[in-house]
Amino acid sequence: VEYQYGISTQRNIHNLSTKQASILFLEHNKVITIGTRGGKEDILFSDKEIKKRGFQVIKSDRGGQVTIHNKGQLVCYLIFPIKKFNLKPVDLVRKIENLIINFLKKYNISATKIKNKTGVWVIEKNTEKKIAAIGVRISNGISMHGFALNINNNLRDFDLIIPCGLEGSIVTSMSNELSISLNKDDAKQTMIKEIENIFDCEVINE
């Protein structure tokens, strides 16, 4: 879906989520989003070139800096009343990191978190490769946004930006690490099980 459609849907759910948590799984069309700590200086090409390559540039109210969404990513928006889960904002981010790390273990991908670098990383021969970006916002005690996990997406698109403001940062995907194409629907079901484990909840498909 278009990024703005996803955000609009998320906000509508957010307004109703004082008690019940909700999760959205999405795949966005090409878009570069700039978080609250980011700026256009992290976009490496002109507006004309960005548009030529099929991307929009949108300012987002999520945390973090600049990232890319494209086909083949699994984007997960977590709309949680965080007090109900006994979480502070930083706790939510740490749980998301652990969620993704545990999920990747199911695919025999060894991933980790890195101090002072939000997200999830694969380290190979001292090279840090980002496989998932995380950006959240808390409004009225309810979380918005979440994470984007690279599954089968085109990694060359990330050449357009400085991912998350980390110059020289390398981006990877599950299919890149495993050298095979993956089924996103199967990945979603595996992710749901890990969400239930990490957040001690039951996920009901609607």
JSON list of C-alpha atoms in Angstrom, two decimals:
[
{"chain": "A", "resi": 1, "resn": "VAL", "atom": "CA", "xyz": [0.00, 0.00, 0.00]},
{"chain": "A", "resi": 2, "resn": "GLU", "atom": "CA", "xyz": [0.98, 3.65, -0.25]},
{"chain": "A", "resi": 3, "resn": "TYR", "atom": "CA", "xyz": [2.72, 4.93, 2.87]},
{"chain": "A", "resi": 4, "resn": "GLN", "atom": "CA", "xyz": [0.09, 7.57, 3.59]},
{"chain": "A", "resi": 5, "resn": "TYR", "atom": "CA", "xyz": [-2.69, 4.96, 3.41]},
{"chain": "A", "resi": 6, "resn": "GLY", "atom": "CA", "xyz": [-0.85, 2.80, 5.94]},
{"chain": "A", "resi": 7, "resn": "ILE", "atom": "CA", "xyz": [-0.32, 5.74, 8.29]},
{"chain": "A", "resi": 8, "resn": "SER", "atom": "CA", "xyz": [-3.96, 6.85, 7.99]},
{"chain": "A", "resi": 9, "resn": "THR", "atom": "CA", "xyz": [-5.16, 3.32, 8.80]},
{"chain": "A", "resi": 10, "resn": "GLN", "atom": "CA", "xyz": [-2.79, 3.16, 11.75]},
{"chain": "A", "resi": 11, "resn": "ARG", "atom": "CA", "xyz": [-4.00, 6.48, 13.16]},
{"chain": "A", "resi": 12, "resn": "ASN", "atom": "CA", "xyz": [-7.64, 5.40, 12.91]},
{"chain": "A", "resi": 13, "resn": "ILE", "atom": "CA", "xyz": [-6.83, 2.28, 14.92]},
{"chain": "A", "resi": 14, "resn": "HIS", "atom": "CA", "xyz": [-4.69, 4.29, 17.35]},
{"chain": "A", "resi": 15, "resn": "ASN", "atom": "CA", "xyz": [-7.66, 6.46, 18.25]},
{"chain": "A", "resi": 16, "resn": "LEU", "atom": "CA", "xyz": [-9.57, 3.34, 19.35]},
{"chain": "A", "resi": 17, "resn": "SER", "atom": "CA", "xyz": [-6.73, 1.48, 21.06]},
{"chain": "A", "resi": 18, "resn": "THR", "atom": "CA", "xyz": [-7.02, 2.50, 24.70]},
{"chain": "A", "resi": 19, "resn": "LYS", "atom": "CA", "xyz": [-7.34, -1.12, 25.85]},
{"chain": "A", "resi": 20, "resn": "GLN", "atom": "CA", "xyz": [-6.75, -3.54, 22.99]},
{"chain": "A", "resi": 21, "resn": "ALA", "atom": "CA", "xyz": [-3.45, -3.82, 21.17]},
{"chain": "A", "resi": 22, "resn": "SER", "atom": "CA", "xyz": [-3.45, -4.01, 17.38]},
{"chain": "A", "resi": 23, "resn": "ILE", "atom": "CA", "xyz": [-0.86, -5.08, 14.82]},
{"chain": "A", "resi": 24, "resn": "LEU", "atom": "CA", "xyz": [-0.70, -4.15, 11.15]},
{"chain": "A", "resi": 25, "resn": "PHE", "atom": "CA", "xyz": [1.41, -6.08, 8.64]},
{"chain": "A", "resi": 26, "resn": "LEU", "atom": "CA", "xyz": [2.06, -4.08, 5.49]},
{"chain": "A", "resi": 27, "resn": "GLU", "atom": "CA", "xyz": [4.20, -3.87, 2.40]},
{"chain": "A", "resi": 28, "resn": "HIS", "atom": "CA", "xyz": [4.72, -0.29, 1.26]},
{"chain": "A", "resi": 29, "resn": "ASN", "atom": "CA", "xyz": [5.23, 1.01, -2.24]},
{"chain": "A", "resi": 30, "resn": "LYS", "atom": "CA", "xyz": [8.52, 2.82, -2.82]},
{"chain": "A", "resi": 31, "resn": "VAL", "atom": "CA", "xyz": [8.99, 5.60, -0.28]},
{"chain": "A", "resi": 32, "resn": "ILE", "atom": "CA", "xyz": [11.77, 7.35, 1.63]},
{"chain": "A", "resi": 33, "resn": "THR", "atom": "CA", "xyz": [10.65, 8.40, 5.10]},
{"chain": "A", "resi": 34, "resn": "ILE", "atom": "CA", "xyz": [12.38, 10.95, 7.32]},
{"chain": "A", "resi": 35, "resn": "GLY", "atom": "CA", "xyz": [11.91, 10.39, 11.06]},
{"chain": "A", "resi": 36, "resn": "THR", "atom": "CA", "xyz": [11.93, 13.02, 13.79]},
{"chain": "A", "resi": 37, "resn": "ARG", "atom": "CA", "xyz": [15.75, 12.93, 14.11]},
{"chain": "A", "resi": 38, "resn": "GLY", "atom": "CA", "xyz": [16.42, 12.87, 10.37]},
{"chain": "A", "resi": 39, "resn": "GLY", "atom": "CA", "xyz": [16.86, 15.42, 7.62]},
{"chain": "A", "resi": 40, "resn": "LYS", "atom": "CA", "xyz": [17.16, 15.64, 3.85]},
{"chain": "A", "resi": 41, "resn": "GLU", "atom": "CA", "xyz": [20.93, 15.73, 4.19]},
{"chain": "A", "resi": 42, "resn": "ASP", "atom": "CA", "xyz": [20.74, 11.94, 4.57]},
{"chain": "A", "resi": 43, "resn": "ILE", "atom": "CA", "xyz": [19.23, 11.63, 1.07]},
{"chain": "A", "resi": 44, "resn": "LEU", "atom": "CA", "xyz": [22.10, 11.40, -1.40]},
{"chain": "A", "resi": 45, "resn": "PHE", "atom": "CA", "xyz": [20.34, 12.26, -4.67]},
{"chain": "A", "resi": 46, "resn": "SER", "atom": "CA", "xyz": [18.34, 15.18, -6.02]},
{"chain": "A", "resi": 47, "resn": "ASP", "atom": "CA", "xyz": [14.56, 15.33, -5.83]},
{"chain": "A", "resi": 48, "resn": "LYS", "atom": "CA", "xyz": [14.48, 14.80, -9.60]},
{"chain": "A", "resi": 49, "resn": "GLU", "atom": "CA", "xyz": [16.55, 11.62, -9.41]},
{"chain": "A", "resi": 50, "resn": "ILE", "atom": "CA", "xyz": [14.56, 10.31, -6.46]},
{"chain": "A", "resi": 51, "resn": "LYS", "atom": "CA", "xyz": [11.31, 10.81, -8.38]},
{"chain": "A", "resi": 52, "resn": "LYS", "atom": "CA", "xyz": [12.82, 9.24, -11.51]},
{"chain": "A", "resi": 53, "resn": "ARG", "atom": "CA", "xyz": [13.52, 6.10, -9.49]},
{"chain": "A", "resi": 54, "resn": "GLY", "atom": "CA", "xyz": [9.90, 5.93, -8.38]},
{"chain": "A", "resi": 55, "resn": "PHE", "atom": "CA", "xyz": [10.26, 7.17, -4.81]},
{"chain": "A", "resi": 56, "resn": "GLN", "atom": "CA", "xyz": [8.29, 9.64, -2.75]},
{"chain": "A", "resi": 57, "resn": "VAL", "atom": "CA", "xyz": [9.92, 11.47, 0.17]},
{"chain": "A", "resi": 58, "resn": "ILE", "atom": "CA", "xyz": [7.69, 11.85, 3.22]},
{"chain": "A", "resi": 59, "resn": "LYS", "atom": "CA", "xyz": [8.32, 13.37, 6.64]},
{"chain": "A", "resi": 60, "resn": "SER", "atom": "CA", "xyz": [7.19, 10.94, 9.34]},
{"chain": "A", "resi": 61, "resn": "ASP", "atom": "CA", "xyz": [6.43, 11.41, 13.03]},
{"chain": "A", "resi": 62, "resn": "ARG", "atom": "CA", "xyz": [8.14, 8.14, 13.96]},
{"chain": "A", "resi": 63, "resn": "GLY", "atom": "CA", "xyz": [11.41, 8.12, 15.85]},
{"chain": "A", "resi": 64, "resn": "GLY", "atom": "CA", "xyz": [14.70, 7.65, 14.05]},
{"chain": "A", "resi": 65, "resn": "GLN", "atom": "CA", "xyz": [16.19, 9.12, 10.92]},
{"chain": "A", "resi": 66, "resn": "VAL", "atom": "CA", "xyz": [15.92, 8.22, 7.22]},
{"chain": "A", "resi": 67, "resn": "THR", "atom": "CA", "xyz": [14.90, 4.84, 5.87]},
{"chain": "A", "resi": 68, "resn": "ILE", "atom": "CA", "xyz": [13.43, 3.25, 2.77]},
{"chain": "A", "resi": 69, "resn": "HIS", "atom": "CA", "xyz": [10.35, 1.09, 2.31]},
{"chain": "A", "resi": 70, "resn": "ASN", "atom": "CA", "xyz": [9.99, -0.98, -0.84]},
{"chain": "A", "resi": 71, "resn": "LYS", "atom": "CA", "xyz": [8.47, -4.16, -2.18]},
{"chain": "A", "resi": 72, "resn": "GLY", "atom": "CA", "xyz": [9.69, -7.27, -0.37]},
{"chain": "A", "resi": 73, "resn": "GLN", "atom": "CA", "xyz": [9.86, -5.71, 3.11]},
{"chain": "A", "resi": 74, "resn": "LEU", "atom": "CA", "xyz": [7.69, -6.84, 5.99]},
{"chain": "A", "resi": 75, "resn": "VAL", "atom": "CA", "xyz": [6.52, -3.68, 7.76]},
{"chain": "A", "resi": 76, "resn": "CYS", "atom": "CA", "xyz": [4.91, -4.20, 11.15]},
{"chain": "A", "resi": 77, "resn": "TYR", "atom": "CA", "xyz": [3.07, -1.43, 13.00]},
{"chain": "A", "resi": 78, "resn": "LEU", "atom": "CA", "xyz": [2.55, -2.13, 16.71]},
{"chain": "A", "resi": 79, "resn": "ILE", "atom": "CA", "xyz": [-0.31, -0.11, 18.17]},
{"chain": "A", "resi": 80, "resn": "PHE", "atom": "CA", "xyz": [0.00, -0.99, 21.85]},
{"chain": "A", "resi": 81, "resn": "PRO", "atom": "CA", "xyz": [-1.30, 0.65, 25.05]},
{"chain": "A", "resi": 82, "resn": "ILE", "atom": "CA", "xyz": [2.15, 0.29, 26.58]},
{"chain": "A", "resi": 83, "resn": "LYS", "atom": "CA", "xyz": [1.09, 0.55, 30.25]},
{"chain": "A", "resi": 84, "resn": "LYS", "atom": "CA", "xyz": [-1.07, -2.53, 29.76]},
{"chain": "A", "resi": 85, "resn": "PHE", "atom": "CA", "xyz": [2.13, -4.37, 28.83]},
{"chain": "A", "resi": 86, "resn": "ASN", "atom": "CA", "xyz": [4.07, -2.73, 31.72]},
{"chain": "A", "resi": 87, "resn": "LEU", "atom": "CA", "xyz": [6.41, -1.10, 29.22]},
{"chain": "A", "resi": 88, "resn": "LYS", "atom": "CA", "xyz": [8.24, 2.19, 28.96]},
{"chain": "A", "resi": 89, "resn": "PRO", "atom": "CA", "xyz": [9.06, 3.48, 25.45]},
{"chain": "A", "resi": 90, "resn": "VAL", "atom": "CA", "xyz": [12.66, 2.25, 25.62]},
{"chain": "A", "resi": 91, "resn": "ASP", "atom": "CA", "xyz": [11.42, -1.17, 26.83]},
{"chain": "A", "resi": 92, "resn": "LEU", "atom": "CA", "xyz": [9.20, -1.42, 23.76]},
{"chain": "A", "resi": 93, "resn": "VAL", "atom": "CA", "xyz": [12.16, -0.82, 21.43]},
{"chain": "A", "resi": 94, "resn": "ARG", "atom": "CA", "xyz": [14.27, -3.43, 23.25]},
{"chain": "A", "resi": 95, "resn": "LYS", "atom": "CA", "xyz": [11.43, -5.96, 22.98]},
{"chain": "A", "resi": 96, "resn": "ILE", "atom": "CA", "xyz": [11.07, -5.27, 19.26]},
{"chain": "A", "resi": 97, "resn": "GLU", "atom": "CA", "xyz": [14.80, -5.88, 18.82]},
{"chain": "A", "resi": 98, "resn": "ASN", "atom": "CA", "xyz": [14.55, -9.18, 20.71]},
{"chain": "A", "resi": 99, "resn": "LEU", "atom": "CA", "xyz": [11.45, -10.12, 18.73]},
{"chain": "A", "resi": 100, "resn": "ILE", "atom": "CA", "xyz": [13.29, -9.74, 15.42]},
{"chain": "A", "resi": 101, "resn": "ILE", "atom": "CA", "xyz": [16.42, -11.50, 16.67]},
{"chain": "A", "resi": 102, "resn": "ASN", "atom": "CA", "xyz": [14.36, -14.48, 17.86]},
{"chain": "A", "resi": 103, "resn": "PHE", "atom": "CA", "xyz": [12.43, -14.52, 14.60]},
{"chain": "A", "resi": 104, "resn": "LEU", "atom": "CA", "xyz": [15.62, -14.59, 12.53]},
{"chain": "A", "resi": 105, "resn": "LYS", "atom": "CA", "xyz": [16.94, -17.52, 14.58]},
{"chain": "A", "resi": 106, "resn": "LYS", "atom": "CA", "xyz": [14.07, -19.59, 13.14]},
{"chain": "A", "resi": 107, "resn": "TYR", "atom": "CA", "xyz": [15.71, -19.06, 9.74]},
{"chain": "A", "resi": 108, "resn": "ASN", "atom": "CA", "xyz": [19.23, -19.78, 11.00]},
{"chain": "A", "resi": 109, "resn": "ILE", "atom": "CA", "xyz": [20.22, -16.13, 10.70]},
{"chain": "A", "resi": 110, "resn": "SER", "atom": "CA", "xyz": [22.33, -14.95, 13.62]},
{"chain": "A", "resi": 111, "resn": "ALA", "atom": "CA", "xyz": [21.44, -11.33, 14.37]},
{"chain": "A", "resi": 112, "resn": "THR", "atom": "CA", "xyz": [22.17, -8.95, 17.21]},
{"chain": "A", "resi": 113, "resn": "LYS", "atom": "CA", "xyz": [21.63, -5.46, 18.58]},
{"chain": "A", "resi": 114, "resn": "ILE", "atom": "CA", "xyz": [24.47, -2.95, 18.72]},
{"chain": "A", "resi": 115, "resn": "LYS", "atom": "CA", "xyz": [24.88, -0.40, 21.50]},
{"chain": "A", "resi": 116, "resn": "ASN", "atom": "CA", "xyz": [23.77, 3.11, 20.46]},
{"chain": "A", "resi": 117, "resn": "LYS", "atom": "CA", "xyz": [22.52, 1.82, 17.08]},
{"chain": "A", "resi": 118, "resn": "THR", "atom": "CA", "xyz": [18.79, 1.16, 17.07]},
{"chain": "A", "resi": 119, "resn": "GLY", "atom": "CA", "xyz": [17.74, -1.73, 14.87]},
{"chain": "A", "resi": 120, "resn": "VAL", "atom": "CA", "xyz": [18.82, -5.30, 14.27]},
{"chain": "A", "resi": 121, "resn": "TRP", "atom": "CA", "xyz": [22.13, -6.23, 12.67]},
{"chain": "A", "resi": 122, "resn": "VAL", "atom": "CA", "xyz": [23.93, -9.18, 11.13]},
{"chain": "A", "resi": 123, "resn": "ILE", "atom": "CA", "xyz": [27.68, -9.13, 11.81]},
{"chain": "A", "resi": 124, "resn": "GLU", "atom": "CA", "xyz": [29.94, -11.00, 9.42]},
{"chain": "A", "resi": 125, "resn": "LYS", "atom": "CA", "xyz": [33.75, -10.75, 9.49]},
{"chain": "A", "resi": 126, "resn": "ASN", "atom": "CA", "xyz": [33.54, -7.53, 11.55]},
{"chain": "A", "resi": 127, "resn": "THR", "atom": "CA", "xyz": [31.13, -6.02, 9.02]},
{"chain": "A", "resi": 128, "resn": "GLU", "atom": "CA", "xyz": [27.85, -4.70, 10.44]},
{"chain": "A", "resi": 129, "resn": "LYS", "atom": "CA", "xyz": [24.84, -5.14, 8.14]},
{"chain": "A", "resi": 130, "resn": "LYS", "atom": "CA", "xyz": [21.45, -3.75, 9.07]},
{"chain": "A", "resi": 131, "resn": "ILE", "atom": "CA", "xyz": [18.58, -6.15, 8.42]},
{"chain": "A", "resi": 132, "resn": "ALA", "atom": "CA", "xyz": [15.74, -4.35, 10.25]},
{"chain": "A", "resi": 133, "resn": "ALA", "atom": "CA", "xyz": [14.95, -0.72, 11.02]},
{"chain": "A", "resi": 134, "resn": "ILE", "atom": "CA", "xyz": [12.96, 0.32, 14.08]},
{"chain": "A", "resi": 135, "resn": "GLY", "atom": "CA", "xyz": [11.14, 3.59, 14.68]},
{"chain": "A", "resi": 136, "resn": "VAL", "atom": "CA", "xyz": [8.31, 4.16, 17.17]},
{"chain": "A", "resi": 137, "resn": "ARG", "atom": "CA", "xyz": [6.25, 6.99, 18.58]},
{"chain": "A", "resi": 138, "resn": "ILE", "atom": "CA", "xyz": [4.19, 7.08, 21.77]},
{"chain": "A", "resi": 139, "resn": "SER", "atom": "CA", "xyz": [1.07, 9.25, 21.75]},
{"chain": "A", "resi": 140, "resn": "ASN", "atom": "CA", "xyz": [-1.42, 9.27, 24.64]},
{"chain": "A", "resi": 141, "resn": "GLY", "atom": "CA", "xyz": [0.23, 6.18, 26.05]},
{"chain": "A", "resi": 142, "resn": "ILE", "atom": "CA", "xyz": [-0.25, 4.20, 22.84]},
{"chain": "A", "resi": 143, "resn": "SER", "atom": "CA", "xyz": [2.56, 3.23, 20.49]},
{"chain": "A", "resi": 144, "resn": "MET", "atom": "CA", "xyz": [2.62, 3.84, 16.75]},
{"chain": "A", "resi": 145, "resn": "HIS", "atom": "CA", "xyz": [4.88, 2.69, 13.92]},
{"chain": "A", "resi": 146, "resn": "GLY", "atom": "CA", "xyz": [7.20, -0.25, 14.62]},
{"chain": "A", "resi": 147, "resn": "PHE", "atom": "CA", "xyz": [9.74, -1.94, 12.37]},
{"chain": "A", "resi": 148, "resn": "ALA", "atom": "CA", "xyz": [10.62, -2.81, 8.78]},
{"chain": "A", "resi": 149, "resn": "LEU", "atom": "CA", "xyz": [12.33, -6.15, 8.17]},
{"chain": "A", "resi": 150, "resn": "ASN", "atom": "CA", "xyz": [14.14, -6.71, 4.88]},
{"chain": "A", "resi": 151, "resn": "ILE", "atom": "CA", "xyz": [13.05, -10.03, 3.39]},
{"chain": "A", "resi": 152, "resn": "ASN", "atom": "CA", "xyz": [13.19, -10.07, -0.42]},
{"chain": "A", "resi": 153, "resn": "ASN", "atom": "CA", "xyz": [13.53, -6.37, -1.20]},
{"chain": "A", "resi": 154, "resn": "ASN", "atom": "CA", "xyz": [15.88, -4.61, -3.59]},
{"chain": "A", "resi": 155, "resn": "LEU", "atom": "CA", "xyz": [18.85, -3.54, -1.48]},
{"chain": "A", "resi": 156, "resn": "ARG", "atom": "CA", "xyz": [20.25, -1.29, -4.21]},
{"chain": "A", "resi": 157, "resn": "ASP", "atom": "CA", "xyz": [17.49, 1.20, -3.37]},
{"chain": "A", "resi": 158, "resn": "PHE", "atom": "CA", "xyz": [19.30, 1.96, -0.11]},
{"chain": "A", "resi": 159, "resn": "ASP", "atom": "CA", "xyz": [22.12, 3.54, -2.12]},
{"chain": "A", "resi": 160, "resn": "LEU", "atom": "CA", "xyz": [19.82, 6.58, -2.32]},
{"chain": "A", "resi": 161, "resn": "ILE", "atom": "CA", "xyz": [20.20, 7.35, 1.38]},
{"chain": "A", "resi": 162, "resn": "ILE", "atom": "CA", "xyz": [22.44, 7.20, 4.44]},
{"chain": "A", "resi": 163, "resn": "PRO", "atom": "CA", "xyz": [20.41, 4.55, 6.30]},
{"chain": "A", "resi": 164, "resn": "CYS", "atom": "CA", "xyz": [19.43, 5.80, 9.77]},
{"chain": "A", "resi": 165, "resn": "GLY", "atom": "CA", "xyz": [22.07, 8.51, 9.53]},
{"chain": "A", "resi": 166, "resn": "LEU", "atom": "CA", "xyz": [24.94, 6.01, 9.77]},
{"chain": "A", "resi": 167, "resn": "GLU", "atom": "CA", "xyz": [27.36, 6.90, 6.99]},
{"chain": "A", "resi": 168, "resn": "GLY", "atom": "CA", "xyz": [28.84, 3.85, 5.28]},
{"chain": "A", "resi": 169, "resn": "SER", "atom": "CA", "xyz": [26.15, 1.63, 6.74]},
{"chain": "A", "resi": 170, "resn": "ILE", "atom": "CA", "xyz": [25.52, -1.63, 4.85]},
{"chain": "A", "resi": 171, "resn": "VAL", "atom": "CA", "xyz": [21.99, -3.01, 4.49]},
{"chain": "A", "resi": 172, "resn": "THR", "atom": "CA", "xyz": [21.12, -6.68, 4.07]},
{"chain": "A", "resi": 173, "resn": "SER", "atom": "CA", "xyz": [18.02, -8.86, 3.80]},
{"chain": "A", "resi": 174, "resn": "MET", "atom": "CA", "xyz": [16.97, -12.35, 4.75]},
{"chain": "A", "resi": 175, "resn": "SER", "atom": "CA", "xyz": [17.12, -13.56, 1.16]},
{"chain": "A", "resi": 176, "resn": "ASN", "atom": "CA", "xyz": [20.56, -11.98, 0.77]},
{"chain": "A", "resi": 177, "resn": "GLU", "atom": "CA", "xyz": [21.85, -13.79, 3.86]},
{"chain": "A", "resi": 178, "resn": "LEU", "atom": "CA", "xyz": [20.31, -17.13, 2.90]},
{"chain": "A", "resi": 179, "resn": "SER", "atom": "CA", "xyz": [20.76, -16.88, -0.89]},
{"chain": "A", "resi": 180, "resn": "ILE", "atom": "CA", "xyz": [17.15, -17.99, -1.41]},
{"chain": "A", "resi": 181, "resn": "SER", "atom": "CA", "xyz": [13.81, -16.27, -1.98]},
{"chain": "A", "resi": 182, "resn": "LEU", "atom": "CA", "xyz": [11.43, -16.38, 0.98]},
{"chain": "A", "resi": 183, "resn": "ASN", "atom": "CA", "xyz": [7.64, -16.48, 1.25]},
{"chain": "A", "resi": 184, "resn": "LYS", "atom": "CA", "xyz": [6.47, -13.36, 3.09]},
{"chain": "A", "resi": 185, "resn": "ASP", "atom": "CA", "xyz": [3.18, -14.97, 4.15]},
{"chain": "A", "resi": 186, "resn": "ASP", "atom": "CA", "xyz": [5.05, -17.79, 5.89]},
{"chain": "A", "resi": 187, "resn": "ALA", "atom": "CA", "xyz": [7.34, -15.21, 7.49]},
{"chain": "A", "resi": 188, "resn": "LYS", "atom": "CA", "xyz": [4.32, -13.29, 8.77]},
{"chain": "A", "resi": 189, "resn": "GLN", "atom": "CA", "xyz": [2.92, -16.37, 10.50]},
{"chain": "A", "resi": 190, "resn": "THR", "atom": "CA", "xyz": [6.28, -17.06, 12.12]},
{"chain": "A", "resi": 191, "resn": "MET", "atom": "CA", "xyz": [6.46, -13.42, 13.23]},
{"chain": "A", "resi": 192, "resn": "ILE", "atom": "CA", "xyz": [3.01, -13.65, 14.83]},
{"chain": "A", "resi": 193, "resn": "LYS", "atom": "CA", "xyz": [4.17, -16.58, 16.98]},
{"chain": "A", "resi": 194, "resn": "GLU", "atom": "CA", "xyz": [7.21, -14.60, 18.11]},
{"chain": "A", "resi": 195, "resn": "ILE", "atom": "CA", "xyz": [5.06, -11.58, 18.95]},
{"chain": "A", "resi": 196, "resn": "GLU", "atom": "CA", "xyz": [2.93, -13.83, 21.16]},
{"chain": "A", "resi": 197, "resn": "ASN", "atom": "CA", "xyz": [6.06, -15.12, 22.90]},
{"chain": "A", "resi": 198, "resn": "ILE", "atom": "CA", "xyz": [7.76, -11.75, 23.42]},
{"chain": "A", "resi": 199, "resn": "PHE", "atom": "CA", "xyz": [4.68, -9.81, 24.52]},
{"chain": "A", "resi": 200, "resn": "ASP", "atom": "CA", "xyz": [2.96, -12.71, 26.33]},
{"chain": "A", "resi": 201, "resn": "CYS", "atom": "CA", "xyz": [-0.27, -12.26, 24.38]},
{"chain": "A", "resi": 202, "resn": "GLU", "atom": "CA", "xyz": [-2.57, -13.99, 21.92]},
{"chain": "A", "resi": 203, "resn": "VAL", "atom": "CA", "xyz": [-2.74, -12.59, 18.39]},
{"chain": "A", "resi": 204, "resn": "ILE", "atom": "CA", "xyz": [-6.13, -12.95, 16.72]},
{"chain": "A", "resi": 205, "resn": "ASN", "atom": "CA", "xyz": [-6.28, -12.52, 12.94]},
{"chain": "A", "resi": 206, "resn": "GLU", "atom": "CA", "xyz": [-9.06, -10.19, 11.77]}
]
